[in-house]
JSON list of C-alpha atoms in Angstrom, two decimals:
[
{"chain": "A", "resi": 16, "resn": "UNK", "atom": "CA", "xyz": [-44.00, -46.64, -107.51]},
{"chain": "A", "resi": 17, "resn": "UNK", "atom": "CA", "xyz": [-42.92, -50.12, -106.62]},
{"chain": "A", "resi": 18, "resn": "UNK", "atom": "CA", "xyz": [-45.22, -52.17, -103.54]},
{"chain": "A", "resi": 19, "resn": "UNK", "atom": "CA", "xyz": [-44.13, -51.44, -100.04]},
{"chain": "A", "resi": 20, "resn": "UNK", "atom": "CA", "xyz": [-43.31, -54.43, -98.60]},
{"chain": "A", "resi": 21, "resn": "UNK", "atom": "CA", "xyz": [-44.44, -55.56, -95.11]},
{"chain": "A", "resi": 22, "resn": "UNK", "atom": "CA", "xyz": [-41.01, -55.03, -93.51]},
{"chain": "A", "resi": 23, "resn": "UNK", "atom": "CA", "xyz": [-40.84, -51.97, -94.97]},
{"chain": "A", "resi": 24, "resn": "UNK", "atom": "CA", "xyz": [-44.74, -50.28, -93.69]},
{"chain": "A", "resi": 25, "resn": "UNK", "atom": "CA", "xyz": [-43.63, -51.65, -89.79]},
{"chain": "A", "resi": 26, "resn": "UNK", "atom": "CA", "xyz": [-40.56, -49.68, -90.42]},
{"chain": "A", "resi": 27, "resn": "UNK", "atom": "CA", "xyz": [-42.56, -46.12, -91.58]},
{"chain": "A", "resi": 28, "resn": "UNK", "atom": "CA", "xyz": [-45.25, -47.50, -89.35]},
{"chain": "A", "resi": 29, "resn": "UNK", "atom": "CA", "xyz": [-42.63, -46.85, -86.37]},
{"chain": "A", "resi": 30, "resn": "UNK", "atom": "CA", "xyz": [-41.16, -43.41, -88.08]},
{"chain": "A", "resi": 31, "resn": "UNK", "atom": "CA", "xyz": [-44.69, -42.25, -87.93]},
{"chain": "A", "resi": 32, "resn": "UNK", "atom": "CA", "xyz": [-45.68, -42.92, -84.46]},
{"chain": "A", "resi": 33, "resn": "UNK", "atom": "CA", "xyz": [-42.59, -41.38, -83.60]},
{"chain": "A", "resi": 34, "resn": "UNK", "atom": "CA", "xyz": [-43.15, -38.49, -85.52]},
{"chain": "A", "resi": 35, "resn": "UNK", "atom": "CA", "xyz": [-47.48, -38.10, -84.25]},
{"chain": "A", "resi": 36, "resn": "UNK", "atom": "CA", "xyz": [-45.50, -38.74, -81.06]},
{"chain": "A", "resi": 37, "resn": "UNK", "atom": "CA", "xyz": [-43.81, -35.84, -80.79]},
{"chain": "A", "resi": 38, "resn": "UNK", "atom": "CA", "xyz": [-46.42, -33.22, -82.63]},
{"chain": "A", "resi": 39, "resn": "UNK", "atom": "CA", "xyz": [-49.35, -34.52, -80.46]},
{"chain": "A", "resi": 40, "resn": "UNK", "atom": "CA", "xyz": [-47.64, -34.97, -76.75]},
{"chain": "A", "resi": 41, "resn": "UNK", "atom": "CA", "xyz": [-50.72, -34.14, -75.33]},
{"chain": "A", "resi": 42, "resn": "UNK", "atom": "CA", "xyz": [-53.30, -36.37, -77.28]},
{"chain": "A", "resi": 43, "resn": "UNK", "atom": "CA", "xyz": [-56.38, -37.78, -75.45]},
{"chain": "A", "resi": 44, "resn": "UNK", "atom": "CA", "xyz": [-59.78, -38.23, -75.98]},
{"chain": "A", "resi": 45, "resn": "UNK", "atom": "CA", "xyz": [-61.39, -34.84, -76.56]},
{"chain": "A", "resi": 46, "resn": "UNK", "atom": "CA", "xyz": [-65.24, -36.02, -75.09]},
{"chain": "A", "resi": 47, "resn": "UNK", "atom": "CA", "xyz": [-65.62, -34.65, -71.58]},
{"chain": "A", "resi": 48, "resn": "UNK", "atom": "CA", "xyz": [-66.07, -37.47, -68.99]},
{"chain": "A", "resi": 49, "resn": "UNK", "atom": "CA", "xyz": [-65.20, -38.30, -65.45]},
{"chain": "A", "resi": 50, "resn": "UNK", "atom": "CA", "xyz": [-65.77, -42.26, -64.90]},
{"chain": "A", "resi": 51, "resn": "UNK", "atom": "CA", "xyz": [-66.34, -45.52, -67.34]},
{"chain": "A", "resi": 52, "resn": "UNK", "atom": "CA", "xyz": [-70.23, -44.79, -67.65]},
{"chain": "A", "resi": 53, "resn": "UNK", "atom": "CA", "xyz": [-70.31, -40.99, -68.45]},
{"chain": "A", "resi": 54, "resn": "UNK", "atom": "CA", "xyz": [-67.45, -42.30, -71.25]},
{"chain": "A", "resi": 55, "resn": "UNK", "atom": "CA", "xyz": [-69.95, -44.90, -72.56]},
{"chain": "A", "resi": 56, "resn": "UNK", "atom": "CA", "xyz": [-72.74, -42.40, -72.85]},
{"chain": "A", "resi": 57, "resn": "UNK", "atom": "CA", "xyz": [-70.83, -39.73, -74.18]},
{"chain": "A", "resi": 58, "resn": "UNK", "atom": "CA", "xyz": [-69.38, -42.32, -77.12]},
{"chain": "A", "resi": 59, "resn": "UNK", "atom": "CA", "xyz": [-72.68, -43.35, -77.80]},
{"chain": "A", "resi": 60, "resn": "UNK", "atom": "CA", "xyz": [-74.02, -39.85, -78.59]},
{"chain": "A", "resi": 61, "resn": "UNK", "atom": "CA", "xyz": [-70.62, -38.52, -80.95]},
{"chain": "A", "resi": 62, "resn": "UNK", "atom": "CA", "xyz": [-72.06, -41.07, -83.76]},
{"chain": "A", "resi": 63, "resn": "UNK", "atom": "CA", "xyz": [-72.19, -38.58, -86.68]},
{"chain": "A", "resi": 64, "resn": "UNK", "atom": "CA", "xyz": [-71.63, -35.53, -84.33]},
{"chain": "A", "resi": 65, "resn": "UNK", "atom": "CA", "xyz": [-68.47, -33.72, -83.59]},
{"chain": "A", "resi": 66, "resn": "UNK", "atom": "CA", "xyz": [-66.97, -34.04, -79.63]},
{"chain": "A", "resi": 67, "resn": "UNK", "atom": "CA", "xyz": [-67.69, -30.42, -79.22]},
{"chain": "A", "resi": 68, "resn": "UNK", "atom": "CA", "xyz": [-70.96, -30.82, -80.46]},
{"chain": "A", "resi": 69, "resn": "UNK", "atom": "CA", "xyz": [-71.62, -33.95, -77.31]},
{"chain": "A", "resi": 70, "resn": "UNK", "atom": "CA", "xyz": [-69.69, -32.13, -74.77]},
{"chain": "A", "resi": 71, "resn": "UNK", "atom": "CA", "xyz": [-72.31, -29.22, -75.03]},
{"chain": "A", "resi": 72, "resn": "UNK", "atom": "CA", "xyz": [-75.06, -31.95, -73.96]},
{"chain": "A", "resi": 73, "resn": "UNK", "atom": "CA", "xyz": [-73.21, -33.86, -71.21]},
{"chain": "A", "resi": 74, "resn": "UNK", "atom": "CA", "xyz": [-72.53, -31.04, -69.94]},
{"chain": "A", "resi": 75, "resn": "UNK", "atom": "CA", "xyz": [-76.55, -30.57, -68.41]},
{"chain": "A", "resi": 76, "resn": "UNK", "atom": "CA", "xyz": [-76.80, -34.41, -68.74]},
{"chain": "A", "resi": 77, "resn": "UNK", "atom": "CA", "xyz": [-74.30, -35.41, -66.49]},
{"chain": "A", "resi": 78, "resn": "UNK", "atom": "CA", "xyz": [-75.51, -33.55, -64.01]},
{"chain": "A", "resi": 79, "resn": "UNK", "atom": "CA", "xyz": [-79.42, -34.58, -64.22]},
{"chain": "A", "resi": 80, "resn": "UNK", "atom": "CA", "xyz": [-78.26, -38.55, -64.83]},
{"chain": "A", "resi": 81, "resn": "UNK", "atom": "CA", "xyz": [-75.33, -40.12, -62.71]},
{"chain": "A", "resi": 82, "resn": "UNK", "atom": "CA", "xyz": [-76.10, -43.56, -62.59]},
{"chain": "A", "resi": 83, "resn": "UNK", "atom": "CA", "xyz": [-76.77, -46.35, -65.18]},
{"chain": "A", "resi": 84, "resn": "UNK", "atom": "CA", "xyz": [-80.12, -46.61, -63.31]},
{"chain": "A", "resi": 85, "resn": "UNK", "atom": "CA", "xyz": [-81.05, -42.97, -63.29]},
{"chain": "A", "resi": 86, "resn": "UNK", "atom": "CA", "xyz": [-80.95, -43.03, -67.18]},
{"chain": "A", "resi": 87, "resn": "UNK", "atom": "CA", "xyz": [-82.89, -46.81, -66.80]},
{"chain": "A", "resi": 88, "resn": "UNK", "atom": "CA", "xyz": [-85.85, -45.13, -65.35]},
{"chain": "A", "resi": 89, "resn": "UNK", "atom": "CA", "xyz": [-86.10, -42.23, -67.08]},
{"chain": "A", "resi": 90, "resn": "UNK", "atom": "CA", "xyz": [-89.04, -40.98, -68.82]},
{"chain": "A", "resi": 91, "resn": "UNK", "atom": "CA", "xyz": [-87.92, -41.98, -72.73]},
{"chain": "A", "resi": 92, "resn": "UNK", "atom": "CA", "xyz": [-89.26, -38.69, -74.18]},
{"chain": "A", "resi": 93, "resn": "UNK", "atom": "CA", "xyz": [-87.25, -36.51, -71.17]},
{"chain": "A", "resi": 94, "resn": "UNK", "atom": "CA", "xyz": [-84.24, -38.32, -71.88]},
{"chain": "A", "resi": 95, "resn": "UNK", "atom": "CA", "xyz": [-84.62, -37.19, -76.06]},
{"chain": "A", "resi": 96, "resn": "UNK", "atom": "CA", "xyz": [-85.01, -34.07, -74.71]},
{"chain": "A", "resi": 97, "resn": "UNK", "atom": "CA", "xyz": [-81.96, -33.74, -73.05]},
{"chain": "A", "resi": 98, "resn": "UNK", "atom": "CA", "xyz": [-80.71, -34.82, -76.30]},
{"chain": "A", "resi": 99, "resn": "UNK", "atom": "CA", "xyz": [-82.45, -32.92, -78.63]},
{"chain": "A", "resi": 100, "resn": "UNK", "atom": "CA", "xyz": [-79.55, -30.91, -79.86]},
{"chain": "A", "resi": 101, "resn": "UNK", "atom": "CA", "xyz": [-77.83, -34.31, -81.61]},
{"chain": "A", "resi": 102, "resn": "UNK", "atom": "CA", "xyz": [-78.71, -36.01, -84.72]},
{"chain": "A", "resi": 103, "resn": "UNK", "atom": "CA", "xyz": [-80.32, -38.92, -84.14]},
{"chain": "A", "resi": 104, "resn": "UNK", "atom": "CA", "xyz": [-81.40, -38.25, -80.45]},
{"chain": "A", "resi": 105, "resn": "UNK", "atom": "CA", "xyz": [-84.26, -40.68, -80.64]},
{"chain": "A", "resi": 106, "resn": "UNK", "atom": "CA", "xyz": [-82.04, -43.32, -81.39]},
{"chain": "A", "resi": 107, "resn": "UNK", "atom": "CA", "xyz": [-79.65, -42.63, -79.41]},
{"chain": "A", "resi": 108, "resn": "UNK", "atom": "CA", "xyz": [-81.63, -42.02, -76.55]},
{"chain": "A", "resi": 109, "resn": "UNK", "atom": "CA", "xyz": [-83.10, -45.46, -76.82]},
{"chain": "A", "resi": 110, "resn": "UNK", "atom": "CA", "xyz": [-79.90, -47.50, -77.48]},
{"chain": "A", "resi": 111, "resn": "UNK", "atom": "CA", "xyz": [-78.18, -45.39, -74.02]},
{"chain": "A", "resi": 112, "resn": "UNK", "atom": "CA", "xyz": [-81.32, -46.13, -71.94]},
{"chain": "A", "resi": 113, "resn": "UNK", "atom": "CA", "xyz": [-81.55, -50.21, -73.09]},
{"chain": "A", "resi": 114, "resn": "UNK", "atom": "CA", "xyz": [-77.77, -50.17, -72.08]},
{"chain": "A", "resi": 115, "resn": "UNK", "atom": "CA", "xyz": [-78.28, -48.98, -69.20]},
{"chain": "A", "resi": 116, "resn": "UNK", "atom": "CA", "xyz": [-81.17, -51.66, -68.59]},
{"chain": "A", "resi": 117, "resn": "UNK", "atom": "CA", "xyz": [-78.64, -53.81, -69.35]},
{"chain": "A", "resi": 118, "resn": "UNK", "atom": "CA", "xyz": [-75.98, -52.46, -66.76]},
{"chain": "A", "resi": 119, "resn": "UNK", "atom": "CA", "xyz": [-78.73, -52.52, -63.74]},
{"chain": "A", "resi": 120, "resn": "UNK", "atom": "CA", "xyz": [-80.27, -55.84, -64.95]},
{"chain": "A", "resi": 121, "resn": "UNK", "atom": "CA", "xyz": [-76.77, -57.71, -65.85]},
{"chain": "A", "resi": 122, "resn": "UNK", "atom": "CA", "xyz": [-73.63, -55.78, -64.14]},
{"chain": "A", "resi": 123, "resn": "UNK", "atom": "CA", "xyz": [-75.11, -54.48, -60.88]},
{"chain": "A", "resi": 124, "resn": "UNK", "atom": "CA", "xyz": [-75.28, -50.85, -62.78]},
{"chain": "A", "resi": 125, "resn": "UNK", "atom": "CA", "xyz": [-71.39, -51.20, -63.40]},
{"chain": "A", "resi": 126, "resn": "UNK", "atom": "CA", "xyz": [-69.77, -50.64, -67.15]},
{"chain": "A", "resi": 127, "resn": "UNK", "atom": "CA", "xyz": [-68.19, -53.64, -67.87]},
{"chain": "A", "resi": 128, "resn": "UNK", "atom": "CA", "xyz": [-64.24, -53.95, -68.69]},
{"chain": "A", "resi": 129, "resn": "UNK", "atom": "CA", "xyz": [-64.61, -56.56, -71.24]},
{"chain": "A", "resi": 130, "resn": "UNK", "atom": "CA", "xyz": [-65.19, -56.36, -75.07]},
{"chain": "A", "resi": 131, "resn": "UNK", "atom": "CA", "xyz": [-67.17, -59.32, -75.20]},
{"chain": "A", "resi": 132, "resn": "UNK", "atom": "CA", "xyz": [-69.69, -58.09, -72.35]},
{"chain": "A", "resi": 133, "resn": "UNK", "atom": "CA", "xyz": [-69.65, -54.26, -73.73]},
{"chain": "A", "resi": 134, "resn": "UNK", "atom": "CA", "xyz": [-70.63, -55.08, -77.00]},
{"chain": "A", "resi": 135, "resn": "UNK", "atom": "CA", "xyz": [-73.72, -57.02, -75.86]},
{"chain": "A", "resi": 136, "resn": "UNK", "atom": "CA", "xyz": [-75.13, -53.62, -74.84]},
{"chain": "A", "resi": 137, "resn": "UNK", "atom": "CA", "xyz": [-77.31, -51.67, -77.30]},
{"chain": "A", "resi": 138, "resn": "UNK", "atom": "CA", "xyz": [-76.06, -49.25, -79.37]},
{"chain": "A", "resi": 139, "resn": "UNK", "atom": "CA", "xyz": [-72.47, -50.15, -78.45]},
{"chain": "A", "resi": 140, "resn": "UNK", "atom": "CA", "xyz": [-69.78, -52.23, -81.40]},
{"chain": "A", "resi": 141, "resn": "UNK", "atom": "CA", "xyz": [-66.07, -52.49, -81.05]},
{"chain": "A", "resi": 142, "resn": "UNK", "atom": "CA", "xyz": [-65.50, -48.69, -81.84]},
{"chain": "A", "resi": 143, "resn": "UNK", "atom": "CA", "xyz": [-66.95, -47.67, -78.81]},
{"chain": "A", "resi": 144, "resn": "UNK", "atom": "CA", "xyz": [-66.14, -50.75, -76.58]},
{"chain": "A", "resi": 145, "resn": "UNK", "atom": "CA", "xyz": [-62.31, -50.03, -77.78]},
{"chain": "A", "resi": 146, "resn": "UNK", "atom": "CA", "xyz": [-62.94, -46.17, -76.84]},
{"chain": "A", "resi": 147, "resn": "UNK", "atom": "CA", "xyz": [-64.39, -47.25, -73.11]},
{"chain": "A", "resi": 148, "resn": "UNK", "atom": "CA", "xyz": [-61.72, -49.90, -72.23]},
{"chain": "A", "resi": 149, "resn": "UNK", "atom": "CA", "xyz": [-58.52, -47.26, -73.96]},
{"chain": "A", "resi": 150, "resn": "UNK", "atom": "CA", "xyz": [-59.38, -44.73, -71.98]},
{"chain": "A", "resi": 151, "resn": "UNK", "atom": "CA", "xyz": [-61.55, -45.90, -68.91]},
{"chain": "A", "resi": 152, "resn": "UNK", "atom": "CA", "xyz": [-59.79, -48.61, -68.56]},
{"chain": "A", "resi": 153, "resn": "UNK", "atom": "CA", "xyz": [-56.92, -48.19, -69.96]},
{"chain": "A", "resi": 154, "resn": "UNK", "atom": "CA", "xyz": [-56.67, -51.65, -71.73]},
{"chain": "A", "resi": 155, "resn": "UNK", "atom": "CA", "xyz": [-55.54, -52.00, -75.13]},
{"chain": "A", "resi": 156, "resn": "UNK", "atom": "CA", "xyz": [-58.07, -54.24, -76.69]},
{"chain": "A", "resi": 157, "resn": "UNK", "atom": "CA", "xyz": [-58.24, -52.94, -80.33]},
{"chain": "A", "resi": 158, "resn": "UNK", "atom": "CA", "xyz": [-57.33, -49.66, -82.08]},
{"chain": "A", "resi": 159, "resn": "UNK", "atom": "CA", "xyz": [-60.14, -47.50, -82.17]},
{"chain": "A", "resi": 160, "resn": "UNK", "atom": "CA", "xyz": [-61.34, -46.73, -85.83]},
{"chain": "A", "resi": 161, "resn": "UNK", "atom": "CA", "xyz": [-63.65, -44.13, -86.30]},
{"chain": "A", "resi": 162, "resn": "UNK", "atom": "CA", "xyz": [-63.73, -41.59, -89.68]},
{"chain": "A", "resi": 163, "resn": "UNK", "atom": "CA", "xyz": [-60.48, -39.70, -88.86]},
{"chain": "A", "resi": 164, "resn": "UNK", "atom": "CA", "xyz": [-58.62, -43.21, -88.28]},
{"chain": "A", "resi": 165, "resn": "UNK", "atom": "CA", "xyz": [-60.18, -44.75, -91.35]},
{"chain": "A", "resi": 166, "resn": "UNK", "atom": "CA", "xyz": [-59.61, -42.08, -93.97]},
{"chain": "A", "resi": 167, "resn": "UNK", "atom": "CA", "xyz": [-55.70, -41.33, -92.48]},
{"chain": "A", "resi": 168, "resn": "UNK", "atom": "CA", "xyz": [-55.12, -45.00, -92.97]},
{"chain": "A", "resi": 169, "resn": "UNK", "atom": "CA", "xyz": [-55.94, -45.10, -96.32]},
{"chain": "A", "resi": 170, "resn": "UNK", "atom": "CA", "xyz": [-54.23, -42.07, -97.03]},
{"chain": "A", "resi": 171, "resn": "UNK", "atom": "CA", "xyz": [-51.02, -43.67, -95.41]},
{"chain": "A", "resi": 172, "resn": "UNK", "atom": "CA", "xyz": [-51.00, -46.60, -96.96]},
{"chain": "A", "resi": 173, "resn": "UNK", "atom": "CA", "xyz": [-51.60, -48.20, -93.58]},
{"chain": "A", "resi": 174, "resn": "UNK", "atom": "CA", "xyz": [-54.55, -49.79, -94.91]},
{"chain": "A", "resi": 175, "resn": "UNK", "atom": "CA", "xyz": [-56.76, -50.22, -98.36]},
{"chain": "A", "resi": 176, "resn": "UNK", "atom": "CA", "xyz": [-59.66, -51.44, -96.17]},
{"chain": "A", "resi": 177, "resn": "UNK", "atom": "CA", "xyz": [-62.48, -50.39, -96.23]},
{"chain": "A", "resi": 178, "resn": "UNK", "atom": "CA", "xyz": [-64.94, -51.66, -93.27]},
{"chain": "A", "resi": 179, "resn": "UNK", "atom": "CA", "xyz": [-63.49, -51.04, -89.87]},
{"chain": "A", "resi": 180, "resn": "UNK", "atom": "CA", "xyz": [-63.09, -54.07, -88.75]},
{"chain": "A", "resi": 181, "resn": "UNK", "atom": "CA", "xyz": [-60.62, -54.78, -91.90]},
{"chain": "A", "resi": 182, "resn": "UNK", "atom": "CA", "xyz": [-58.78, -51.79, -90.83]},
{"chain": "A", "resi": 183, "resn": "UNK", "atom": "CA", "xyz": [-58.27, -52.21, -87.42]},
{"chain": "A", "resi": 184, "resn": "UNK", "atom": "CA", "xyz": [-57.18, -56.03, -88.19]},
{"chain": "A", "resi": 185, "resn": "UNK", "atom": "CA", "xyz": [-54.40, -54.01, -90.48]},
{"chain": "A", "resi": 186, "resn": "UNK", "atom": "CA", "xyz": [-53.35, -51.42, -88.06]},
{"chain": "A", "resi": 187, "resn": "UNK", "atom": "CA", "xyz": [-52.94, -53.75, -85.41]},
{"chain": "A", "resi": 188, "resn": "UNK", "atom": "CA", "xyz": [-50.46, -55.60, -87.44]},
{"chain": "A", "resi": 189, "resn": "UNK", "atom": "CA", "xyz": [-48.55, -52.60, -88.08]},
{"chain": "A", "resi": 190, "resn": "UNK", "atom": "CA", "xyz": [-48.61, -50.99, -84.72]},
{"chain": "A", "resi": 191, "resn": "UNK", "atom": "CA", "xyz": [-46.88, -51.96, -81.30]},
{"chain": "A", "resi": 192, "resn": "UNK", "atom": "CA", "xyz": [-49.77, -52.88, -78.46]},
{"chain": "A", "resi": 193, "resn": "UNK", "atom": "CA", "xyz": [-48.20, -50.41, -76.64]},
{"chain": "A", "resi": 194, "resn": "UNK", "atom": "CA", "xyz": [-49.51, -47.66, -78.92]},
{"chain": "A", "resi": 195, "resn": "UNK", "atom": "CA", "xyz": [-52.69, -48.98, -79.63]},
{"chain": "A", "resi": 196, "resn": "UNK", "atom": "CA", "xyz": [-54.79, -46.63, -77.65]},
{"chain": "A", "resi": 197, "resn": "UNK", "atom": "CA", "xyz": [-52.79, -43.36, -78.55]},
{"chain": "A", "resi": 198, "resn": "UNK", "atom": "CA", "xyz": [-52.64, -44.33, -82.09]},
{"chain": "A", "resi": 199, "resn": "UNK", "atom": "CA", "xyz": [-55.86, -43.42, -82.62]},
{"chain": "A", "resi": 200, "resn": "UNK", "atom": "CA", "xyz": [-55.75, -40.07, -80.75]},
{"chain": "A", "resi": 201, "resn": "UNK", "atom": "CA", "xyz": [-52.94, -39.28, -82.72]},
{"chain": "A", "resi": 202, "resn": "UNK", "atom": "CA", "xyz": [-54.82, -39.95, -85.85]},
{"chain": "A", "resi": 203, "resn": "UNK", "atom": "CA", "xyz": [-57.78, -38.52, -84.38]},
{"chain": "A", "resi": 204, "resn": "UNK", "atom": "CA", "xyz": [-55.69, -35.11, -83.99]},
{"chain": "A", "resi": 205, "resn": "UNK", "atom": "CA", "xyz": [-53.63, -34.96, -86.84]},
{"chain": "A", "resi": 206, "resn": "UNK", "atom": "CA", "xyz": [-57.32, -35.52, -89.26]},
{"chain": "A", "resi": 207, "resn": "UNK", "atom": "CA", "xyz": [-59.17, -32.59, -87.23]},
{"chain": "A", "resi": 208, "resn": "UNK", "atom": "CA", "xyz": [-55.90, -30.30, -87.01]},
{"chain": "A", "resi": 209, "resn": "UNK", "atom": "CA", "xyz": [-53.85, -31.05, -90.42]},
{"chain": "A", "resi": 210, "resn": "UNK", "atom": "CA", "xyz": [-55.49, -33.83, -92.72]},
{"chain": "A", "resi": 211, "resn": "UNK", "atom": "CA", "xyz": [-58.94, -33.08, -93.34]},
{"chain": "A", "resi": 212, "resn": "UNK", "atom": "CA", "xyz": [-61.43, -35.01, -95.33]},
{"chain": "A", "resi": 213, "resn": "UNK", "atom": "CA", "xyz": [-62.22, -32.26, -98.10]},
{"chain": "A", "resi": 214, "resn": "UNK", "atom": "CA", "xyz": [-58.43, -29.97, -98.16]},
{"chain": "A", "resi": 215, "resn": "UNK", "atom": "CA", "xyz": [-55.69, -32.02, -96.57]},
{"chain": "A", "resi": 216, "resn": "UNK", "atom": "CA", "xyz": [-53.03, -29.35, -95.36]},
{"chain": "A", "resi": 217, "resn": "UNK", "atom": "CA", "xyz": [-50.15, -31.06, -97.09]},
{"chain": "A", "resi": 218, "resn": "UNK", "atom": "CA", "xyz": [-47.70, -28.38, -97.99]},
{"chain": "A", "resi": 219, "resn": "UNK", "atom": "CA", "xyz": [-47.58, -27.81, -93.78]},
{"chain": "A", "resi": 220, "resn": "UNK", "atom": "CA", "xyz": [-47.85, -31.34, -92.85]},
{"chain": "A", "resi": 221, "resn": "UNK", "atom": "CA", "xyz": [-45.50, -32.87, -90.42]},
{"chain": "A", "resi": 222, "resn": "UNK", "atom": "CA", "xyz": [-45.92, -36.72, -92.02]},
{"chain": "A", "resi": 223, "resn": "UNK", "atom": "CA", "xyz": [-45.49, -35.56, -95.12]},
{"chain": "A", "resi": 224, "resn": "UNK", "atom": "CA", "xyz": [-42.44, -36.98, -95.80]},
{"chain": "A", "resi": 225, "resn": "UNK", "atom": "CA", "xyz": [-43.56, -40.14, -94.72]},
{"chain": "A", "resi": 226, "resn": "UNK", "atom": "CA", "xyz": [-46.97, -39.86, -96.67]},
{"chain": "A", "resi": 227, "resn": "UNK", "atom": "CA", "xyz": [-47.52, -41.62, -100.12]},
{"chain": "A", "resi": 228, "resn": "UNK", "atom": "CA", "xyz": [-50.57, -39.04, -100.51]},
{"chain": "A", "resi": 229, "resn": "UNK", "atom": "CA", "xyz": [-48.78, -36.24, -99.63]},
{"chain": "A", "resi": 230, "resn": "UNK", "atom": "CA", "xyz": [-48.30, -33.41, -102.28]},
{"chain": "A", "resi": 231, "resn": "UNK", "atom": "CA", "xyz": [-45.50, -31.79, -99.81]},
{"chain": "A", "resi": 232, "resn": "UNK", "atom": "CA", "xyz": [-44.26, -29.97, -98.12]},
{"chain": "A", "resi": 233, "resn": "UNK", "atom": "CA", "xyz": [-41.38, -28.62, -100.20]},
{"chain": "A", "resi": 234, "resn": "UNK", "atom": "CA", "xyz": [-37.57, -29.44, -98.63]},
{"chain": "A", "resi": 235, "resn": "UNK", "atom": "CA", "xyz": [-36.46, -26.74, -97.94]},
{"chain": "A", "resi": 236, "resn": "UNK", "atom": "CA", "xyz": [-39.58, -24.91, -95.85]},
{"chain": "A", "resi": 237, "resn": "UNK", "atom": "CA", "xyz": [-40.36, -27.55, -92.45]},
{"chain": "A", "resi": 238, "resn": "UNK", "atom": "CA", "xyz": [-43.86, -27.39, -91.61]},
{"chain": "A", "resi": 239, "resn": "UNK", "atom": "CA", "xyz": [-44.94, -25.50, -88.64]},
{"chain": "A", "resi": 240, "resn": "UNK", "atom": "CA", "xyz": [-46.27, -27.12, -85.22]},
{"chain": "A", "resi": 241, "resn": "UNK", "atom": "CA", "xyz": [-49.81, -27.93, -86.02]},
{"chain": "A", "resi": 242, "resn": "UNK", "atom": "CA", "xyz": [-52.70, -25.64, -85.45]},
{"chain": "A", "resi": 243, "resn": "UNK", "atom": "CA", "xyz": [-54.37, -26.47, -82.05]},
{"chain": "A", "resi": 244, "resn": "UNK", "atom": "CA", "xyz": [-58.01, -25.85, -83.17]},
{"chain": "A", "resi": 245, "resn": "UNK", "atom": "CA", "xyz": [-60.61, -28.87, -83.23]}
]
């Protein structure tokens, strides 16, 4: 198969975001949240757990912590606790609380709408400082790259990157600013709905025609409108 060139990957760059565009209308971030700080926590915790998985926990710690200074004073081993259900709780529960620190000590308790100040925090790189200002903010900084972005843009030929840094620099050279932020929801969906890690649904895909991975569907049989389980 000859090289796409450049031209030629904005072009099915575009045909693809129209395509995600219309299959996922109603794309968003799937962790439960209600203002900029819940949003930080809550991105801090999915690290190597599914959104379902964190939106069982905020639920109970939401309620018991509201402020960046309520989880700043908190007992350490009551705020694992409350976490207990997630891998790496300890962890985690650490790197949220030293943000936090950080919020009373440095921001007057307030999340911060820049990248350069959010990724000062603990526990907190670009992936999650793109997920806070996208959707708290609604500022399109970056693209946010987690493991459904990463593997779909390999498997588009988006991207042969393999550090996420690399592959947000190449994604953000294929895709209009104006789509940063739902880019990745779309991805986001279509990897937990159609193109799993371990059995990619290609023969129902909807991007399958614009997929060099893809393995179909066949011509004659369009794909259905995507399952809407997580």
């Amino acid at each position: 198969m000859p090289r796409e060139s450049l031209a030629a990957r904005r072009s099915r760059t575009l045909a693809l975001i129209e395509r995600l565009r219309s299959t996922y209308p109603d794309a968003h971030c799937e962790l439960d949240y209600s203002n900029p700080l819940e949003l930080l926590v809550a991105t801090i915790l999915s690290a190597q757990c599914s959104d379902k998985q964190v939106n069982l926990v905020t639920a109970e710690l939401f309620r018991r912590y509201r402020s960046a200074a309520d989880y700043a004073a908190a007992p350490l081993p009551d705020l694992e606790n409350a976490l207990r259900r997630l891998g790496l709780f300890r962890n985690k529960a650490r790197h949220i609380q030293a943000a936090c620190q950080a919020l009373v000590n440095h921001h007057d308790g307030r999340v911060p709408d820049s990248m350069d100040a959010l990724v000062r925090l603990d526990g907190v790189g670009r992936k999650t400082a793109n997920v806070v200002l996208g959707n708290a903010f609604h500022q399109a900084s970056g693209i946010v790259v987690d493991t459904h972005v990463a593997r779909l843009a390999r498997r588009l030929s988006l991207s042969n990157a393999s550090q996420p840094e690399a592959i947000e620099h190449d994604l953000s050279a294929l895709v209009p600013r104006q789509h940063w932020i739902l880019f990745s929801h779309w991805l986001i969906w279509h990897g937990r709905r159609r193109c799993a890690a371990r059995r990619p649904d290609c023969p129902r895909c909807e991007l399958a025609d614009l997929c060099p991975s893809s393995t179909g569907p066949t011509p004659d049989r369009p794909p259905p409108r995507p399952d809407r389980t997580d």
